Amino acid sequence: MLLPLLLPALSALASAVEVKRPRGVSLTNHHFYEESKPFTCLDGSSTIAFEWVNDDYCDCQDGSDEPGTSACPNGRFHCTNAGYRPQYIPSSRVNDGVCDCCDATDEYNSGFVCENTCKEMGRKEREALAQMAEVAREGFQLKQVLIEEASKGREDKQRTLAELQEGRKSLEEQVETLRSVKEAAEKPEKEAKEIHQKKWEEQKAAEKAAQEQARASDAFQELDDDGDGLVSVAELQTHVELDVDGDGTLSETEAQTLLGNALQADASSFRDTVWAAIKENYKPEGLPDAAPLPEAPEPQPDLPLEQPAPEDDYDEEEEEEGDDDESNEEEPKVPPLKQPADKTAEQDEAEKMPPYDEATQALIDAAQKAREQFEEAEKSLKEMEDSIQSLEKEISFDFGPQGEFAYLYSQCYELSTTEYVYRLCPFNRVSQKPKNGGAETNLGTWGSWAGPDENKFSVMKYEHGTGCWQGPNRSTTVKLTCGKETVVTSTTEPSRCEYLMELVTPSACQEPRDPGAADHDEL
């Protein structure tokens, strides 16, 4: 009874869905193509009879009269692609023997058989979209956790910063107090050490003066050959090493000059006047003459090494000198290398300042303790200032509308390719290092967020990296995409010295849309 009443309604519904329109026209444009009226080109350039639509001749400048043929070079053919996404293709591809539409409607008159793959493609796309939606949903959930952690972390850092800033005032006062204590302890220390130094220098000067007096007395005794308590010109002339003009002899005039323009000098005037004039060149008689040592043996470049003549002569001279002086036997030998070192060590020991007295050492210990306490407090203040600076820098960063990117701070992520290892440290720098060894190259330091106005936090920009040879400084653009994990997925160099990197992160996930509000495909 009801069936006859329902048939007209079902027929009307079917006619509403299957809208009659020329081939290649989309559902949204069907109202421009009414068979009962002349057709006006979509650009308004002319009006033609409807029979001329799809007659395989291009009448409209915009090609709108031939949507289903390849007559117009600028025409567009609409693929309905029921079960998949509709699309437009250039009308030049219609009936060209290549299947461009998944529903095969573009090859209706080419004789080429195309399979309708729209349902299978639609199924695969829906699966991929469902998977992407699931990833986005889980990523967005992780993002909410990151936002909550970022909020808590920011509060903790601000609280820690406030505590450090408050503590810095107290520590600065402590440092200044300890500085005053240190300076107060160092003043008596310095005075005591100066007194000790002065006494030691005076002692050394006295010892040196005594040594000089002793040397002068010994020299006077040696020069006073007749023991009359006077050194005469003749006695002084026996020491030719005191020769003034370098002629190898000490003349009477030269000797008188050395004696202070006198013919003789007693012990007192010798010590006070004469000794100062001769002490640099005077050689005590008991010491061996070291002058011939470097001259013997003389080099004989023209004689063969086997020729014994020079050695024989040298041996004869030594035999003539005699064996009674043990030092003469060793004269041609090179002195041991350790002797100058030992002598130097003894001299250094003699020159070494004696230990401080108990009172001075106590002042030094007190000053050292004050210095250590001051340095420790100053070190603590420096560490505190570094922590404050680090926290202020971190808090000042723009980590997104809700701080969702804060967890990336102080982290680094790597991507290994066949040649390089790329390293991204968000909000810091990007680098590239060869796998086979070599220096790391800076691909840019943190610049700013560089996404479009509607999605500013989708792109990071890193600038002012290492300069390219005869080119600009390297820079890197990092695109952020949604994912459940945080990982660098790709790195390319689309332009010279300009790198493109993709970072997957939950922080880039947007809140999933209501499936009911999604756009529907045209069927």
Coordinates of C-alpha atoms in Angstrom, one line a residue:
M1 CA 0.0 0.0 0.0
L2 CA 2.9 2.4 0.9
L3 CA 5.1 1.3 -1.9
P4 CA 3.3 3.3 -4.7
L5 CA 3.6 6.3 -2.5
L6 CA 7.4 5.9 -1.8
L7 CA 8.4 5.3 -5.5
P8 CA 7.9 8.9 -6.6
A9 CA 10.0 10.1 -3.6
L10 CA 12.8 7.6 -4.3
S11 CA 12.8 8.7 -7.9
A12 CA 13.1 12.3 -7.0
L13 CA 15.9 11.5 -4.6
A14 CA 17.8 9.7 -7.3
S15 CA 17.4 12.5 -9.7
A16 CA 18.7 14.9 -7.1
V17 CA 21.9 12.9 -6.6
E18 CA 22.5 12.1 -10.3
V19 CA 22.5 15.7 -11.5
K20 CA 22.6 15.7 -15.3
R21 CA 25.6 17.7 -16.6
P22 CA 28.0 17.6 -19.5
R23 CA 31.0 15.3 -19.3
G24 CA 33.9 16.9 -17.5
V25 CA 31.8 19.4 -15.5
S26 CA 32.0 19.3 -11.7
L27 CA 28.9 19.2 -9.6
T28 CA 29.6 22.7 -8.2
N29 CA 29.6 24.1 -11.8
H30 CA 26.6 22.2 -13.2
H31 CA 24.3 25.2 -13.0
F32 CA 26.4 27.0 -15.6
Y33 CA 25.5 24.3 -18.1
E34 CA 21.7 24.2 -18.6
E35 CA 20.8 22.4 -21.7
S36 CA 17.7 24.5 -22.3
K37 CA 19.7 27.8 -22.4
P38 CA 22.5 29.1 -24.5
F39 CA 25.9 28.7 -22.8
T40 CA 27.9 31.7 -21.7
C41 CA 31.6 31.2 -21.4
L42 CA 32.7 31.2 -17.7
D43 CA 35.0 34.2 -18.4
G44 CA 32.0 36.1 -19.9
S45 CA 33.8 36.5 -23.2
S46 CA 30.9 35.2 -25.4
T47 CA 27.7 33.2 -25.5
I48 CA 27.2 30.2 -27.7
A49 CA 24.5 27.6 -28.5
F50 CA 24.4 24.8 -25.9
E51 CA 24.9 22.3 -28.7
W52 CA 28.4 23.7 -29.2
V53 CA 29.4 22.5 -25.7
N54 CA 31.7 19.5 -26.0
D55 CA 31.5 19.5 -29.8
D56 CA 35.3 19.1 -30.0
Y57 CA 35.8 22.7 -31.1
C58 CA 37.1 25.5 -28.9
D59 CA 34.7 28.4 -29.0
C60 CA 35.5 30.1 -25.6
Q61 CA 38.8 31.8 -24.8
D62 CA 38.9 30.2 -21.4
G63 CA 38.1 26.7 -22.8
S64 CA 35.0 26.3 -20.6
D65 CA 32.9 25.2 -23.6
E66 CA 35.0 22.0 -24.0
P67 CA 35.3 20.5 -20.5
G68 CA 35.0 16.9 -21.8
T69 CA 37.2 17.1 -24.9
S70 CA 40.8 18.0 -25.6
A71 CA 39.9 20.7 -28.1
C72 CA 40.9 23.7 -25.9
P73 CA 44.6 23.8 -24.7
N74 CA 43.6 25.6 -21.6
G75 CA 40.5 23.5 -20.7
R76 CA 40.0 21.5 -17.6
F77 CA 38.4 18.1 -17.2
H78 CA 36.8 17.2 -13.9
C79 CA 37.3 13.6 -12.6
T80 CA 34.4 12.7 -10.3
N81 CA 36.4 9.8 -8.8
A82 CA 33.5 8.4 -6.7
G83 CA 34.9 6.8 -3.6
Y84 CA 38.1 8.8 -3.7
R85 CA 39.0 12.5 -4.1
P86 CA 37.7 14.4 -7.1
Q87 CA 40.3 16.2 -9.2
Y88 CA 40.9 18.4 -12.3
I89 CA 43.2 17.4 -15.1
P90 CA 44.2 19.4 -18.2
S91 CA 41.7 18.7 -20.9
S92 CA 44.7 17.8 -23.2
R93 CA 44.9 14.6 -21.3
V94 CA 41.4 13.5 -22.3
N95 CA 41.4 10.4 -24.5
D96 CA 45.2 10.4 -24.7
G97 CA 45.5 6.7 -23.9
V98 CA 46.7 7.3 -20.4
C99 CA 44.5 6.8 -17.4
D100 CA 44.6 10.0 -15.3
C101 CA 41.3 9.7 -13.5
C102 CA 41.0 6.7 -11.1
D103 CA 37.3 6.3 -12.3
A104 CA 38.6 6.0 -16.0
T105 CA 36.2 8.8 -17.1
D106 CA 39.0 10.6 -19.0
E107 CA 39.4 7.8 -21.5
Y108 CA 35.8 7.3 -22.6
N109 CA 36.6 7.4 -26.3
S110 CA 40.2 6.5 -26.7
G111 CA 39.7 2.7 -27.0
F112 CA 42.0 2.3 -24.1
V113 CA 40.5 0.2 -21.2
C114 CA 41.1 1.7 -17.8
E115 CA 40.3 0.0 -14.5
N116 CA 38.4 2.0 -11.9
T117 CA 40.7 2.0 -8.9
C118 CA 38.9 4.8 -6.9
K119 CA 37.5 2.5 -4.3
E120 CA 40.9 0.8 -3.6
M121 CA 42.6 4.2 -3.5
G122 CA 39.9 5.6 -1.3
R123 CA 40.3 2.7 1.1
K124 CA 44.1 3.1 1.3
E125 CA 43.7 6.8 1.8
R126 CA 41.2 6.4 4.5
E127 CA 43.5 3.9 6.3
A128 CA 46.4 6.3 6.0
L129 CA 44.2 9.2 7.2
A130 CA 43.0 7.1 10.1
Q131 CA 46.5 6.2 11.0
M132 CA 47.5 9.9 10.8
A133 CA 44.5 10.8 12.9
E134 CA 45.5 8.2 15.5
V135 CA 49.1 9.6 15.6
A136 CA 47.7 13.1 15.9
R137 CA 45.4 12.1 18.7
E138 CA 48.1 10.4 20.7
G139 CA 50.6 13.2 19.8
F140 CA 48.1 15.8 21.0
Q141 CA 47.7 13.8 24.3
L142 CA 51.4 13.8 24.8
K143 CA 51.4 17.5 24.0
Q144 CA 49.0 18.1 26.8
V145 CA 51.4 16.3 29.2
L146 CA 54.3 18.4 27.8
I147 CA 52.3 21.6 28.4
E148 CA 51.6 20.6 32.0
E149 CA 55.2 19.8 32.6
A150 CA 56.3 23.0 31.0
S151 CA 54.0 25.0 33.2
K152 CA 55.2 23.3 36.3
G153 CA 58.8 23.6 35.1
R154 CA 58.5 27.3 34.4
E155 CA 57.0 27.9 37.9
D156 CA 59.9 25.9 39.5
K157 CA 62.5 27.8 37.5
Q158 CA 60.9 31.2 38.4
R159 CA 60.9 30.2 42.0
T160 CA 64.5 29.0 41.8
L161 CA 65.5 32.2 40.1
A162 CA 63.9 34.3 42.8
E163 CA 65.7 32.3 45.5
L164 CA 69.0 32.7 43.7
Q165 CA 68.5 36.4 43.2
E166 CA 67.7 36.8 46.9
G167 CA 70.6 34.6 47.9
R168 CA 73.0 36.6 45.6
K169 CA 72.5 39.7 47.7
S170 CA 73.5 37.8 50.9
L171 CA 76.5 36.2 49.1
E172 CA 77.6 39.5 47.6
E173 CA 77.7 41.0 51.1
Q174 CA 79.6 37.9 52.4
V175 CA 82.2 38.3 49.6
E176 CA 82.7 42.0 50.4
T177 CA 83.1 41.1 54.1
L178 CA 85.7 38.4 53.3
R179 CA 87.4 40.7 50.9
S180 CA 87.9 43.2 53.8
V181 CA 89.1 40.4 56.1
K182 CA 91.5 39.3 53.4
E183 CA 92.9 42.8 52.8
A184 CA 93.2 43.3 56.6
A185 CA 95.2 40.1 57.0
E186 CA 97.4 40.7 53.9
K187 CA 98.6 44.1 55.2
P188 CA 100.6 42.8 58.2
E189 CA 101.6 39.7 56.2
K190 CA 103.1 42.0 53.5
E191 CA 104.9 44.1 56.1
A192 CA 106.3 41.0 57.9
K193 CA 107.5 39.5 54.7
E194 CA 109.2 42.7 53.6
I195 CA 111.0 42.9 57.0
H196 CA 112.1 39.3 56.6
Q197 CA 113.2 40.0 53.0
K198 CA 115.1 43.1 54.1
K199 CA 116.9 41.3 56.9
W200 CA 117.9 38.5 54.5
E201 CA 119.2 40.9 51.9
E202 CA 121.2 42.7 54.5
Q203 CA 122.6 39.4 55.7
K204 CA 123.6 38.5 52.2
A205 CA 125.2 41.8 51.6
A206 CA 127.2 41.5 54.9
E207 CA 128.3 38.0 54.0
K208 CA 129.3 39.1 50.5
A209 CA 131.2 42.1 51.9
A210 CA 133.0 39.7 54.4
Q211 CA 133.9 37.4 51.5
E212 CA 135.2 40.3 49.5
Q213 CA 137.3 41.4 52.5
A214 CA 138.7 37.9 52.9
R215 CA 139.5 37.7 49.2
A216 CA 141.2 41.1 49.4
S217 CA 143.2 40.0 52.4
D218 CA 144.2 36.7 50.7
A219 CA 145.3 38.6 47.6
F220 CA 147.3 41.1 49.6
Q221 CA 149.1 38.2 51.4
E222 CA 149.9 36.6 48.0
L223 CA 151.1 39.9 46.4
D224 CA 153.2 40.9 49.4
D225 CA 156.1 38.6 48.5
D226 CA 158.7 40.1 50.9
G227 CA 156.2 40.2 53.8
D228 CA 156.9 43.8 54.5
G229 CA 153.2 44.6 54.9
L230 CA 153.1 46.5 51.6
V231 CA 152.3 45.7 48.0
S232 CA 154.8 47.4 45.6
V233 CA 154.7 48.1 41.9
A234 CA 157.2 45.3 41.3
E235 CA 155.2 42.8 43.3
L236 CA 152.0 43.8 41.4
Q237 CA 153.8 43.4 38.0
T238 CA 154.2 39.7 38.6
H239 CA 150.5 39.2 37.8
V240 CA 150.4 39.9 34.0
E241 CA 146.6 39.1 33.9
L242 CA 146.2 42.6 35.4
D243 CA 147.5 44.1 32.1
V244 CA 145.4 47.1 31.2
D245 CA 146.1 47.9 27.6
G246 CA 146.2 44.2 26.4
D247 CA 149.9 44.1 25.3
G248 CA 150.6 41.1 27.5
T249 CA 152.7 42.9 30.1
L250 CA 151.9 45.1 33.1
S251 CA 154.0 48.2 32.9
E252 CA 155.1 50.3 35.9
T253 CA 152.8 53.1 34.9
E254 CA 149.8 50.7 34.7
A255 CA 150.8 49.1 38.1
Q256 CA 151.0 52.6 39.7
T257 CA 147.6 53.5 38.3
L258 CA 146.2 50.3 39.8
L259 CA 147.8 51.2 43.2
G260 CA 146.0 54.5 43.2
N261 CA 148.9 56.4 41.6
A262 CA 151.3 55.3 44.3
L263 CA 154.4 53.2 44.4
Q264 CA 153.0 50.9 47.1
A265 CA 149.9 50.2 49.2
D266 CA 149.4 49.0 52.7
A267 CA 146.7 46.4 53.7
S268 CA 144.0 49.1 54.4
S269 CA 144.4 51.1 51.2
F270 CA 144.7 47.8 49.2
R271 CA 141.3 46.6 50.6
D272 CA 139.7 50.0 50.2
T273 CA 141.0 51.1 46.8
V274 CA 143.3 48.6 44.9
W275 CA 141.2 45.5 45.3
A276 CA 138.2 47.0 43.6
A277 CA 140.3 47.8 40.6
I278 CA 141.9 44.4 40.2
K279 CA 139.5 41.8 41.6
E280 CA 137.8 41.1 38.2
N281 CA 141.1 40.1 36.5
Y282 CA 143.2 38.9 39.5
K283 CA 144.0 35.2 39.6
P284 CA 145.2 33.6 42.9
E285 CA 148.5 31.8 42.5
G286 CA 147.2 28.6 43.8
L287 CA 144.6 28.2 41.1
P288 CA 145.5 26.5 37.8
D289 CA 145.6 28.6 34.7
A290 CA 142.6 27.6 32.7
A291 CA 143.5 29.7 29.6
P292 CA 145.5 27.1 27.6
L293 CA 142.7 24.5 28.0
P294 CA 140.6 25.5 25.0
E295 CA 143.7 25.9 22.9
A296 CA 145.1 22.4 23.3
P297 CA 145.0 20.3 21.3
E298 CA 144.9 22.6 18.3
P299 CA 142.7 21.4 15.4
Q300 CA 144.7 20.0 12.5
P301 CA 142.3 19.9 9.5
D302 CA 145.0 19.2 6.9
L303 CA 146.4 16.1 8.7
P304 CA 144.9 12.6 8.5
L305 CA 143.3 11.2 11.6
E306 CA 146.0 8.5 11.8
Q307 CA 148.9 11.0 12.0
P308 CA 150.2 10.8 15.6
A309 CA 152.4 13.9 15.4
P310 CA 150.2 16.4 17.3
E311 CA 149.3 13.9 20.0
D312 CA 152.9 13.0 20.5
D313 CA 153.9 16.6 20.9
Y314 CA 151.0 17.1 23.4
D315 CA 152.1 14.0 25.4
E316 CA 155.7 15.3 25.6
E317 CA 154.5 18.6 26.9
E318 CA 152.5 16.9 29.6
E319 CA 155.4 14.7 30.6
E320 CA 157.6 17.7 30.9
E321 CA 155.1 19.3 33.3
G322 CA 155.5 16.4 35.7
D323 CA 153.3 14.1 37.7
D324 CA 153.3 15.8 41.1
D325 CA 150.1 17.7 40.6
E326 CA 147.2 15.4 40.2
S327 CA 145.1 18.1 38.5
N328 CA 147.6 18.3 35.7
E329 CA 147.1 14.6 34.7
E330 CA 143.4 15.3 34.2
E331 CA 143.8 18.7 32.5
P332 CA 143.2 17.5 29.0
K333 CA 140.0 15.8 30.0
V334 CA 136.6 17.5 29.7
P335 CA 135.2 18.3 33.1
P336 CA 132.1 16.3 34.1
L337 CA 128.8 18.0 33.0
K338 CA 127.4 17.6 36.5
Q339 CA 129.9 19.9 38.1
P340 CA 128.3 23.2 36.8
A341 CA 124.9 21.8 37.7
D342 CA 126.0 20.9 41.2
K343 CA 127.7 24.2 41.7
T344 CA 124.5 26.0 40.5
A345 CA 122.4 23.9 42.9
E346 CA 124.7 24.9 45.8
Q347 CA 124.5 28.5 44.7
D348 CA 120.8 28.3 44.5
E349 CA 120.6 26.8 48.0
A350 CA 122.9 29.5 49.3
E351 CA 120.7 32.1 47.6
K352 CA 117.5 30.6 48.9
M353 CA 115.8 32.7 51.5
P354 CA 115.7 31.2 55.0
P355 CA 112.3 30.0 56.5
Y356 CA 110.1 32.7 58.1
D357 CA 110.2 33.1 61.8
E358 CA 107.2 31.7 63.8
A359 CA 105.4 35.1 64.1
T360 CA 105.8 35.9 60.4
Q361 CA 104.6 32.4 59.4
A362 CA 101.5 32.8 61.6
L363 CA 100.6 36.0 59.8
I364 CA 101.1 34.3 56.4
D365 CA 98.9 31.4 57.4
A366 CA 96.2 33.7 58.6
A367 CA 96.3 35.7 55.4
Q368 CA 96.3 32.5 53.3
K369 CA 93.2 31.2 55.2
A370 CA 91.5 34.6 54.6
R371 CA 92.4 34.3 50.9
E372 CA 91.0 30.8 50.6
Q373 CA 87.8 31.8 52.3
F374 CA 87.4 34.8 50.0
E375 CA 88.2 32.8 46.8
E376 CA 85.7 30.1 47.8
A377 CA 82.9 32.7 48.4
E378 CA 83.8 34.5 45.2
K379 CA 83.7 31.2 43.3
S380 CA 80.3 30.4 44.8
L381 CA 79.0 33.9 43.7
K382 CA 80.3 33.3 40.2
E383 CA 78.5 29.9 40.0
M384 CA 75.3 31.5 41.3
E385 CA 75.5 34.3 38.8
D386 CA 76.0 31.8 36.0
S387 CA 72.9 29.9 37.2
I388 CA 70.9 33.1 37.3
Q389 CA 72.0 34.0 33.8
S390 CA 71.2 30.6 32.5
L391 CA 67.7 30.5 34.1
E392 CA 67.0 34.1 32.9
K393 CA 68.0 33.1 29.3
E394 CA 65.8 29.9 29.4
I395 CA 62.8 31.7 30.8
S396 CA 63.1 34.4 28.2
F397 CA 62.7 31.9 25.3
D398 CA 59.4 31.7 23.4
F399 CA 58.5 28.0 23.8
G400 CA 55.1 28.3 22.1
P401 CA 51.7 29.6 23.1
Q402 CA 51.5 27.2 26.1
G403 CA 55.2 26.4 26.5
E404 CA 54.8 23.1 24.6
F405 CA 58.3 23.3 23.1
A406 CA 60.1 23.9 26.3
Y407 CA 61.1 20.2 26.7
L408 CA 63.3 20.6 23.5
Y409 CA 65.6 23.1 25.3
S410 CA 69.0 21.7 26.2
Q411 CA 68.3 18.6 24.1
C412 CA 70.0 17.4 20.9
Y413 CA 68.8 15.1 18.1
E414 CA 70.9 13.4 15.5
L415 CA 70.3 12.1 11.9
S416 CA 72.9 9.9 10.3
T417 CA 73.2 9.8 6.5
T418 CA 75.7 8.0 4.3
E419 CA 78.2 10.9 4.5
Y420 CA 77.3 13.1 7.5
V421 CA 75.9 13.1 11.0
Y422 CA 73.5 16.1 11.4
R423 CA 72.9 17.4 14.9
L424 CA 70.0 19.6 15.9
C425 CA 70.0 21.3 19.3
P426 CA 66.7 23.2 19.4
F427 CA 67.0 26.9 20.5
N428 CA 70.8 26.5 20.2
R429 CA 72.5 25.4 16.9
V430 CA 72.6 23.0 14.0
S431 CA 75.8 21.2 12.9
Q432 CA 77.1 18.8 10.4
K433 CA 80.1 16.4 10.9
P434 CA 81.6 14.1 8.3
K435 CA 81.4 10.4 9.2
N436 CA 85.0 9.7 8.0
G437 CA 86.5 12.3 10.4
G438 CA 86.9 16.0 10.1
A439 CA 85.9 19.2 11.7
E440 CA 82.3 20.0 12.7
T441 CA 80.5 22.6 10.6
N442 CA 78.1 25.1 12.1
L443 CA 74.9 25.2 10.0
G444 CA 73.4 28.0 12.0
T445 CA 72.6 29.2 15.5
W446 CA 69.1 29.9 16.9
G447 CA 67.4 32.8 15.2
S448 CA 63.6 32.8 15.6
W449 CA 60.3 31.2 14.9
A450 CA 59.6 31.6 11.1
G451 CA 56.3 30.0 10.3
P452 CA 53.4 31.8 8.6
D453 CA 51.2 34.1 10.6
E454 CA 48.5 31.4 11.1
N455 CA 51.1 28.8 12.3
K456 CA 54.1 30.7 13.5
F457 CA 55.5 27.8 15.6
S458 CA 55.7 25.4 12.7
V459 CA 59.1 26.5 11.4
M460 CA 62.4 27.3 13.2
K461 CA 65.2 29.4 11.6
Y462 CA 68.9 29.0 12.4
E463 CA 71.2 31.6 11.0
H464 CA 74.8 32.9 10.8
G465 CA 76.5 29.5 10.5
T466 CA 80.0 28.8 9.1
G467 CA 80.5 30.8 5.9
C468 CA 80.6 28.9 2.6
W469 CA 83.6 29.3 0.3
Q470 CA 82.9 32.4 -1.7
G471 CA 79.3 32.2 -0.6
P472 CA 76.9 33.2 2.2
N473 CA 76.9 32.0 5.8
R474 CA 75.1 28.6 6.2
S475 CA 71.6 28.6 7.6
T476 CA 69.0 26.0 8.4
T477 CA 65.2 26.0 8.3
V478 CA 63.6 23.3 10.5
K479 CA 60.0 22.3 9.8
L480 CA 58.1 20.8 12.7
T481 CA 55.5 18.1 12.0
C482 CA 53.2 16.1 14.3
G483 CA 54.4 12.7 15.7
K484 CA 54.4 10.6 18.8
E485 CA 58.2 10.7 19.1
T486 CA 60.8 13.5 18.8
V487 CA 63.1 12.7 15.9
V488 CA 64.9 14.3 13.0
T489 CA 63.5 12.6 9.9
S490 CA 65.3 14.3 7.0
T491 CA 67.9 16.9 6.0
T492 CA 68.4 18.3 2.6
E493 CA 70.2 21.2 1.0
P494 CA 67.7 22.7 -1.5
S495 CA 70.0 25.7 -2.1
R496 CA 73.7 26.2 -1.7
C497 CA 74.5 26.7 2.0
E498 CA 70.8 26.7 2.9
Y499 CA 69.6 23.5 4.6
L500 CA 66.1 22.1 5.3
M501 CA 65.5 19.8 8.2
E502 CA 62.3 18.1 9.4
L503 CA 61.7 17.5 13.1
V504 CA 58.8 15.3 14.2
T505 CA 57.5 16.3 17.7
P506 CA 54.3 15.8 19.7
S507 CA 54.4 19.6 20.3
A508 CA 53.5 20.2 16.7
C509 CA 50.2 18.1 16.9
Q510 CA 47.0 20.1 16.8
E511 CA 43.7 19.1 18.5
P512 CA 41.9 16.5 16.3
R513 CA 38.9 17.9 14.5
D514 CA 35.4 16.5 15.0
P515 CA 34.9 13.9 12.3
G516 CA 31.4 15.1 11.7
A517 CA 32.7 18.6 10.8
A518 CA 35.1 17.2 8.2
D519 CA 34.7 18.1 4.5
H520 CA 32.9 15.4 2.4
D521 CA 34.2 14.2 -0.9
E522 CA 32.1 14.9 -3.9
L523 CA 30.6 11.6 -5.0

